[in-house]
Amino acid sequence: MDMTLLVNEFLITGIIVLLLLLDFMIKDKKEIIGVVFSALMFGMMLFVMFFNRKGILLGGAFVADGIAWFSKIIILAAAFLTGLMSVNTIKVSKKYTAAYYILLACSTLGLMFLVSSKELITLYVGLELATISLYALSAIYKNDDLSLEAGIKYIILGAVSSGILLYGLSLIYGVTRTTYLDGIMNYASTGLINPVFIMALIMTLLGVGFKLSMVPMHVWTPDVYQGAPTPVTAFISVASKAAGFVFALRLFAYMFIRLDYVWVPILSIIAFLTMTIGNLMAIPQKNVKRLLAYSTISQAGYILVGFVGASVIGISSVMFYLLAYTITNIAAFAVVAAFAKSTGSEELDDYAGLAQKEPLLALIFMFALLSLAGIPPLAGFVGKFFLFYAAMQRGYVWLVVAGALNSTVSLYYYLLVLRQMYLTDRKKELPKVVMPLGIKLTLLITMIAIFVLGLMPGPVLDMTTEIAQKLFLK
Amino acid sequence: MDTISMLGLITAALPILAFIIIVAFTKKYRLTSALVSITAVAISFSLSCYMLYQQIIAPGLHSFNIPWMYIGSLELNMGVMINQLTTIMLFVVTLVSMLVQIYSMGYMHDDEGFSKFFSFLSLFTFSMLGIVISNNLMQIYIFWELVGVCSYLLIGFWYTKPEASDAAKKAFIVNRVGDFGFLLGILLLTFRAGTFDFIKVIAFVQSGAIEPGMMTIIALLLFCGAVGKSAQFPLHVWLPDAMEGPTPVSALIHAATMVAAGVFMVARLYAIFSMSQDAMHVIAYIGGFTSIFAATIALVQKDIKRILAFSTLSQLGYMILALGAGGYTAGMFHLTTHAFFKALLFLGAGSVIHAVHTNDIWQTGGLHKKMPITSITMLIATLAIAGIFPLAGFWSKDEILVTLHDSGNTLLYYTAIITAFMTAFYMFRLYIVTFLGEQGHHSEHAHESPLTMTIPLMILAVFSIFAGLVGIPGQEINISKFIFFSESAGSHAESMNMGIAVTSSIVALSGIALAFIVYFFKFIKAESLKKISGPIYTLLENKYYIDEIYMFFIKNVFFVITEALKWFDRNVVDGAVNLVAFLTRWGGNKLRRTTTGSVQTYALVIFSGMIIAIIAFAIYDPEALKLLGRP
């Protein structure tokens, strides 16, 4: 047993302990904990990037492979940027500041386990560790009704979805007598479709769908995204979603790959519904966080289009898009966090005339939104193009048509925001936006990444293609 | 990489360099910014001239590729492709852009955003040049979108004007509708051909590997892109509104960039379009319809820029019509000559607006004496667009008419003839009302514009006179030989068809005569014409209510759907919340104060979704699922 494969997870556990100790040592300047957290997460990200060990552990339950490696980088990058934008931004009392970062670290740990496990129980434990920490994080603004409401809704609906997922997983176990993905794949490859097994497949899909905010499991998204502290929203919308997609990749692109004729049509319908409902519901929104929430739903729909490809191109573009989406979405939420911190508002109307007062902030928001809309040469364009290409390759022309139409519709509401910022005059006087250093850094890093990924997607695409090829070789 | 393609790359790269310099360094220094931008485009222009000369003495294909990314077996390159067609376009785009920029120094002189304006112009020029030098479908699409973004920035330049910001949004979104088809076409084509590269794709298509039905679909989808960018019916609605932007921008959009992109793309991929006769017919009819449709609207407009905008629509329709009827040479030829006189018309209109501060032609009049240079150059452009011998427009229009005549489609031929008549009429209506006749009350203090504005007018006037001579049939250096993209790409008249030349001249002259009778000599009162035509006049004045129809559709269908969803969210979901709140009044439950949805309803949605999915599977039929796509 090569325990060094678990070194990343051990280190994160160490970081959690360290943060706990820091909480006792630091009495006043609790922001330091946030700085330490961000720095350590950044360090971890570099460590994972360069310490790229591959192997299998615990009889195949824990695996360090390309997908795990790539998604851990995404998760740690998200944790790092979330920490960075939280410093001096979140309005948590001193007593809970440390708890905030510790919970964030716990959730990160859970997500890292989730993406590395190839066994149902380990998967589930990782998932719950990640999600339970997020429940608490969403409700951490104790005096804010919306935040509490978000926490409660998240817990209840999360429990419902966990129930569905567990039911699906136990049915899988009941049919196959194994909890290891490899064993289940062997069963699924025999080609005998057992109706119970198909039902298990559907329930598992829906259970995972909760994390992806996939229709019909998307209902919690707007309320939780709106109520949770903005950096937490950013984290849920990217890290948790990315890990959820990796979970889905392991299930569908690996475990159920021989049953693709079953799940590809289902997913094509769900992908269509997810992007369409997300986009249509985003249009009438007046609250920026709610608008972005619906936009993330539609983004999940686009990513599912890549799943429909069920091919090397499909999976590699899913991974590429996850990275592009993570960076872009964090940038968008960081702008919202900065604006809300100074003005106390998340209403779209209050963004009027932002371009005159804060030209840079407005410009960054514009780039983030245009990248989400898939305008070249930004990161979102290349990703979306290949997602559609993959589905086209499989013959899902109607889905690609729907996807392209959807991205036209999405442009409408992204432009509504741009219009507020650039083309409308300020209606009421709002305080000047003062950005803490952390947010400035977050925006700087994400902006560079959006352009680099958009202009030079080659290296990353090579990497994701290689990873996807290995996945399919097995 | 050879010298010519390297030069092509530099030509396109210089404007983006200027953009970066202005944004990063010289933003605060107005004059420097303008000079940086103009210098860059001037060098690009000289390089284009050199490349054009090289192509004339030694025609050939120069290209190179830089690998950009690989995904699976699909290779994506960024590259340059220079051939005769490219150099002609490079020449036109850089020339018009340079003149527009020089002109803008005068026109935008007092504007706050002077530097910003030049940076946007540079970016716009860069995007257009990017389309022109592209050697593959992906690259052309990226620059295609970038042109859309730039048009958004430039049309909405005076964003404090609500009309301008609406027009900018409209242009962007309407174009995206067209781009959506274009992207699908590219995806379908690439998917079949396995490459983005123009030459390889064309070779693949010409080998007949794609079945005819599919070929038609692909060609029509690609054409959607041109319908958007070149403002063909039914996506023409953005172009007339786009004149809300500063006039130099209108000149650039209407003459050499943006709208030219669509026609250029059809020409570039002509070999693909010509593989499907059905698609070619659709293209020809859309072009023909747009040309006559827009010409009728232009007859009654009173805003000087709006008249010109509809004339652009009409002329673009002409080009598309020519391309669809098999006249590759004719379409591109008209694009070239049109670029000169349309730029001249818009810049002249800008000069008028600059002097009289109104767009309404009825409030001007008698400007000939006050602004002689503007007036004379405008007259040249008006004669050119009307197709009077021997100006540029005559030759290219003649070429189109010959093509139509030879194609044997009488309906389209007569459509073009009638459109030519209307063009002559409404253009002279514009000229007579604005420059001749009695002085309007806005004309009193008018004076000639500064030299920075009039010199570009004079240069363009020279081109409007002589540009057509390259296309005279039967001479040795001839545009037809020059811009042939491939052997099978189209026909060109070997000698002049005197009958058609005479017919078109008579038609144009009678249009002009009618304009003089009505608006100069006033033998027939314009008012009585208006009365006779009655409802038709109103219909035309309101542009056939197309905008209203679209708005009706958007308001009553699209927004109704979103409102219905919102209603569901607010009422069904919130109603449930209120019910819960009522029932738990004593509980002091937090949920009572919720403003959004209730958990119960959400859980209900989740479980219903699950049950639907499972039921769907219980009655599932593998055959039915296959309809969704290949398993």
Tab-separated table of N, CA and C in Angstrom, chain B residues 167-228:
chain	number	residue	atom	x	y	z
B	167	ALA	N	-30.290	50.378	-30.029
B	167	ALA	CA	-29.857	49.934	-31.356
B	167	ALA	C	-28.665	49.003	-31.232
B	168	ALA	N	-27.750	49.329	-30.302
B	168	ALA	CA	-26.556	48.499	-30.133
B	168	ALA	C	-26.951	47.103	-29.701
B	169	LYS	N	-27.874	47.055	-28.729
B	169	LYS	CA	-28.306	45.753	-28.234
B	169	LYS	C	-29.001	44.969	-29.347
B	170	LYS	N	-29.813	45.689	-30.101
B	170	LYS	CA	-30.555	45.037	-31.173
B	170	LYS	C	-29.580	44.448	-32.195
B	171	ALA	N	-28.588	45.254	-32.571
B	171	ALA	CA	-27.618	44.779	-33.562
B	171	ALA	C	-26.936	43.513	-33.066
B	172	PHE	N	-26.537	43.528	-31.809
B	172	PHE	CA	-25.798	42.389	-31.260
B	172	PHE	C	-26.676	41.134	-31.246
B	173	ILE	N	-27.888	41.291	-30.747
B	173	ILE	CA	-28.734	40.105	-30.584
B	173	ILE	C	-29.227	39.586	-31.932
B	174	VAL	N	-29.644	40.491	-32.815
B	174	VAL	CA	-30.112	40.031	-34.130
B	174	VAL	C	-28.982	39.302	-34.849
B	175	ASN	N	-27.775	39.841	-34.717
B	175	ASN	CA	-26.644	39.164	-35.342
B	175	ASN	C	-26.393	37.795	-34.749
B	176	ARG	N	-26.609	37.701	-33.437
B	176	ARG	CA	-26.403	36.399	-32.803
B	176	ARG	C	-27.388	35.371	-33.338
B	177	VAL	N	-28.584	35.825	-33.690
B	177	VAL	CA	-29.561	34.890	-34.254
B	177	VAL	C	-29.006	34.304	-35.547
B	178	GLY	N	-28.428	35.177	-36.380
B	178	GLY	CA	-27.826	34.683	-37.612
B	178	GLY	C	-26.613	33.807	-37.323
B	179	ASP	N	-25.805	34.243	-36.375
B	179	ASP	CA	-24.582	33.501	-36.045
B	179	ASP	C	-24.894	32.103	-35.559
B	180	PHE	N	-26.043	31.990	-34.930
B	180	PHE	CA	-26.451	30.695	-34.413
B	180	PHE	C	-26.569	29.688	-35.565
B	181	GLY	N	-27.193	30.124	-36.661
B	181	GLY	CA	-27.263	29.257	-37.832
B	181	GLY	C	-25.889	28.999	-38.410
B	182	PHE	N	-25.096	30.040	-38.460
B	182	PHE	CA	-23.757	29.941	-39.009
B	182	PHE	C	-22.942	28.894	-38.242
B	183	LEU	N	-23.016	28.979	-36.915
B	183	LEU	CA	-22.258	28.041	-36.082
B	183	LEU	C	-22.718	26.608	-36.337
B	184	LEU	N	-24.032	26.429	-36.432
B	184	LEU	CA	-24.540	25.081	-36.705
B	184	LEU	C	-24.022	24.577	-38.045
B	185	GLY	N	-24.030	25.465	-39.023
B	185	GLY	CA	-23.525	25.096	-40.341
B	185	GLY	C	-22.071	24.676	-40.258
B	186	ILE	N	-21.278	25.463	-39.537
B	186	ILE	CA	-19.854	25.139	-39.390
B	186	ILE	C	-19.687	23.787	-38.709
B	187	LEU	N	-20.464	23.594	-37.634
B	187	LEU	CA	-20.349	22.325	-36.906
B	187	LEU	C	-20.693	21.142	-37.809
B	188	LEU	N	-21.801	21.280	-38.546
B	188	LEU	CA	-22.218	20.176	-39.419
B	188	LEU	C	-21.160	19.894	-40.475
B	189	LEU	N	-20.651	20.977	-41.055
B	189	LEU	CA	-19.685	20.822	-42.134
B	189	LEU	C	-18.393	20.204	-41.606
B	190	THR	N	-17.903	20.741	-40.495
B	190	THR	CA	-16.665	20.235	-39.922
B	190	THR	C	-16.825	18.798	-39.484
B	191	PHE	N	-17.995	18.534	-38.959
B	191	PHE	CA	-18.217	17.185	-38.484
B	191	PHE	C	-18.101	16.189	-39.635
B	192	ARG	N	-18.626	16.574	-40.788
B	192	ARG	CA	-18.526	15.679	-41.933
B	192	ARG	C	-17.127	15.667	-42.525
B	193	ALA	N	-16.546	16.849	-42.657
B	193	ALA	CA	-15.273	16.944	-43.357
B	193	ALA	C	-14.092	16.620	-42.453
B	194	GLY	N	-14.292	16.736	-41.139
B	194	GLY	CA	-13.207	16.435	-40.203
B	194	GLY	C	-12.120	17.489	-40.164
B	195	THR	N	-12.380	18.638	-40.721
B	195	THR	CA	-11.385	19.704	-40.679
B	195	THR	C	-12.090	21.043	-40.777
B	196	PHE	N	-11.386	22.080	-40.319
B	196	PHE	CA	-11.956	23.422	-40.431
B	196	PHE	C	-11.406	24.157	-41.651
B	197	ASP	N	-10.300	23.647	-42.165
B	197	ASP	CA	-9.551	24.361	-43.188
B	197	ASP	C	-10.375	24.585	-44.456
B	198	PHE	N	-10.410	25.836	-44.936
B	198	PHE	CA	-11.216	26.169	-46.114
B	198	PHE	C	-10.908	25.245	-47.293
B	199	ILE	N	-9.612	25.160	-47.610
B	199	ILE	CA	-9.252	24.443	-48.837
B	199	ILE	C	-9.632	22.972	-48.725
B	200	LYS	N	-9.343	22.392	-47.552
B	200	LYS	CA	-9.672	20.974	-47.379
B	200	LYS	C	-11.186	20.766	-47.365
B	201	VAL	N	-11.896	21.664	-46.684
B	201	VAL	CA	-13.356	21.527	-46.628
B	201	VAL	C	-13.943	21.614	-48.030
B	202	ILE	N	-13.444	22.586	-48.809
B	202	ILE	CA	-13.984	22.765	-50.154
B	202	ILE	C	-13.679	21.540	-51.019
B	203	ALA	N	-12.445	21.026	-50.876
B	203	ALA	CA	-12.086	19.830	-51.635
B	203	ALA	C	-13.003	18.678	-51.255
B	204	PHE	N	-13.274	18.569	-49.950
B	204	PHE	CA	-14.145	17.505	-49.466
B	204	PHE	C	-15.542	17.640	-50.049
B	205	VAL	N	-16.061	18.860	-49.999
B	205	VAL	CA	-17.417	19.086	-50.496
B	205	VAL	C	-17.486	18.816	-51.998
B	206	GLN	N	-16.457	19.263	-52.718
B	206	GLN	CA	-16.493	19.094	-54.178
B	206	GLN	C	-16.348	17.642	-54.603
B	207	SER	N	-15.793	16.823	-53.702
B	207	SER	CA	-15.691	15.410	-54.038
B	207	SER	C	-17.067	14.739	-54.003
B	208	GLY	N	-18.078	15.498	-53.569
B	208	GLY	CA	-19.442	14.965	-53.565
B	208	GLY	C	-19.716	14.019	-52.416
B	209	ALA	N	-18.925	14.140	-51.342
B	209	ALA	CA	-19.072	13.201	-50.239
B	209	ALA	C	-20.310	13.480	-49.396
B	210	ILE	N	-20.868	14.660	-49.550
B	210	ILE	CA	-22.052	14.986	-48.751
B	210	ILE	C	-23.285	14.882	-49.635
B	211	GLU	N	-24.283	14.178	-49.141
B	211	GLU	CA	-25.477	13.969	-49.959
B	211	GLU	C	-26.195	15.311	-50.178
B	212	PRO	N	-26.888	15.456	-51.323
B	212	PRO	CA	-27.443	16.755	-51.727
B	212	PRO	C	-28.334	17.403	-50.668
B	213	GLY	N	-29.206	16.605	-50.013
B	213	GLY	CA	-30.112	17.200	-49.038
B	213	GLY	C	-29.341	17.859	-47.916
B	214	MET	N	-28.354	17.154	-47.416
B	214	MET	CA	-27.516	17.661	-46.329
B	214	MET	C	-26.751	18.894	-46.792
B	215	MET	N	-26.298	18.831	-48.028
B	215	MET	CA	-25.533	19.955	-48.586
B	215	MET	C	-26.367	21.225	-48.565
B	216	THR	N	-27.646	21.081	-48.941
B	216	THR	CA	-28.523	22.246	-48.944
B	216	THR	C	-28.691	22.790	-47.536
B	217	ILE	N	-28.888	21.878	-46.581
B	217	ILE	CA	-29.061	22.328	-45.195
B	217	ILE	C	-27.815	23.076	-44.729
B	218	ILE	N	-26.660	22.488	-44.998
B	218	ILE	CA	-25.413	23.127	-44.555
B	218	ILE	C	-25.263	24.502	-45.203
B	219	ALA	N	-25.498	24.559	-46.513
B	219	ALA	CA	-25.322	25.828	-47.215
B	219	ALA	C	-26.280	26.882	-46.658
B	220	LEU	N	-27.517	26.476	-46.389
B	220	LEU	CA	-28.485	27.458	-45.882
B	220	LEU	C	-28.120	27.901	-44.473
B	221	LEU	N	-27.615	26.967	-43.652
B	221	LEU	CA	-27.222	27.353	-42.295
B	221	LEU	C	-26.060	28.342	-42.345
B	222	LEU	N	-25.083	28.043	-43.209
B	222	LEU	CA	-23.967	28.981	-43.347
B	222	LEU	C	-24.490	30.332	-43.813
B	223	PHE	N	-25.456	30.285	-44.714
B	223	PHE	CA	-26.003	31.525	-45.246
B	223	PHE	C	-26.687	32.358	-44.158
B	224	CYS	N	-27.237	31.678	-43.137
B	224	CYS	CA	-27.849	32.395	-42.010
B	224	CYS	C	-26.887	33.440	-41.451
B	225	GLY	N	-25.617	33.057	-41.366
B	225	GLY	CA	-24.619	34.003	-40.871
B	225	GLY	C	-24.597	35.245	-41.731
B	226	ALA	N	-24.628	35.054	-43.049
B	226	ALA	CA	-24.602	36.202	-43.954
B	226	ALA	C	-25.892	37.001	-43.849
B	227	VAL	N	-27.005	36.301	-43.630
B	227	VAL	CA	-28.283	37.005	-43.483
B	227	VAL	C	-28.208	37.965	-42.295
B	228	GLY	N	-27.584	37.504	-41.207
B	228	GLY	CA	-27.438	38.368	-40.035
B	228	GLY	C	-26.487	39.525	-40.305
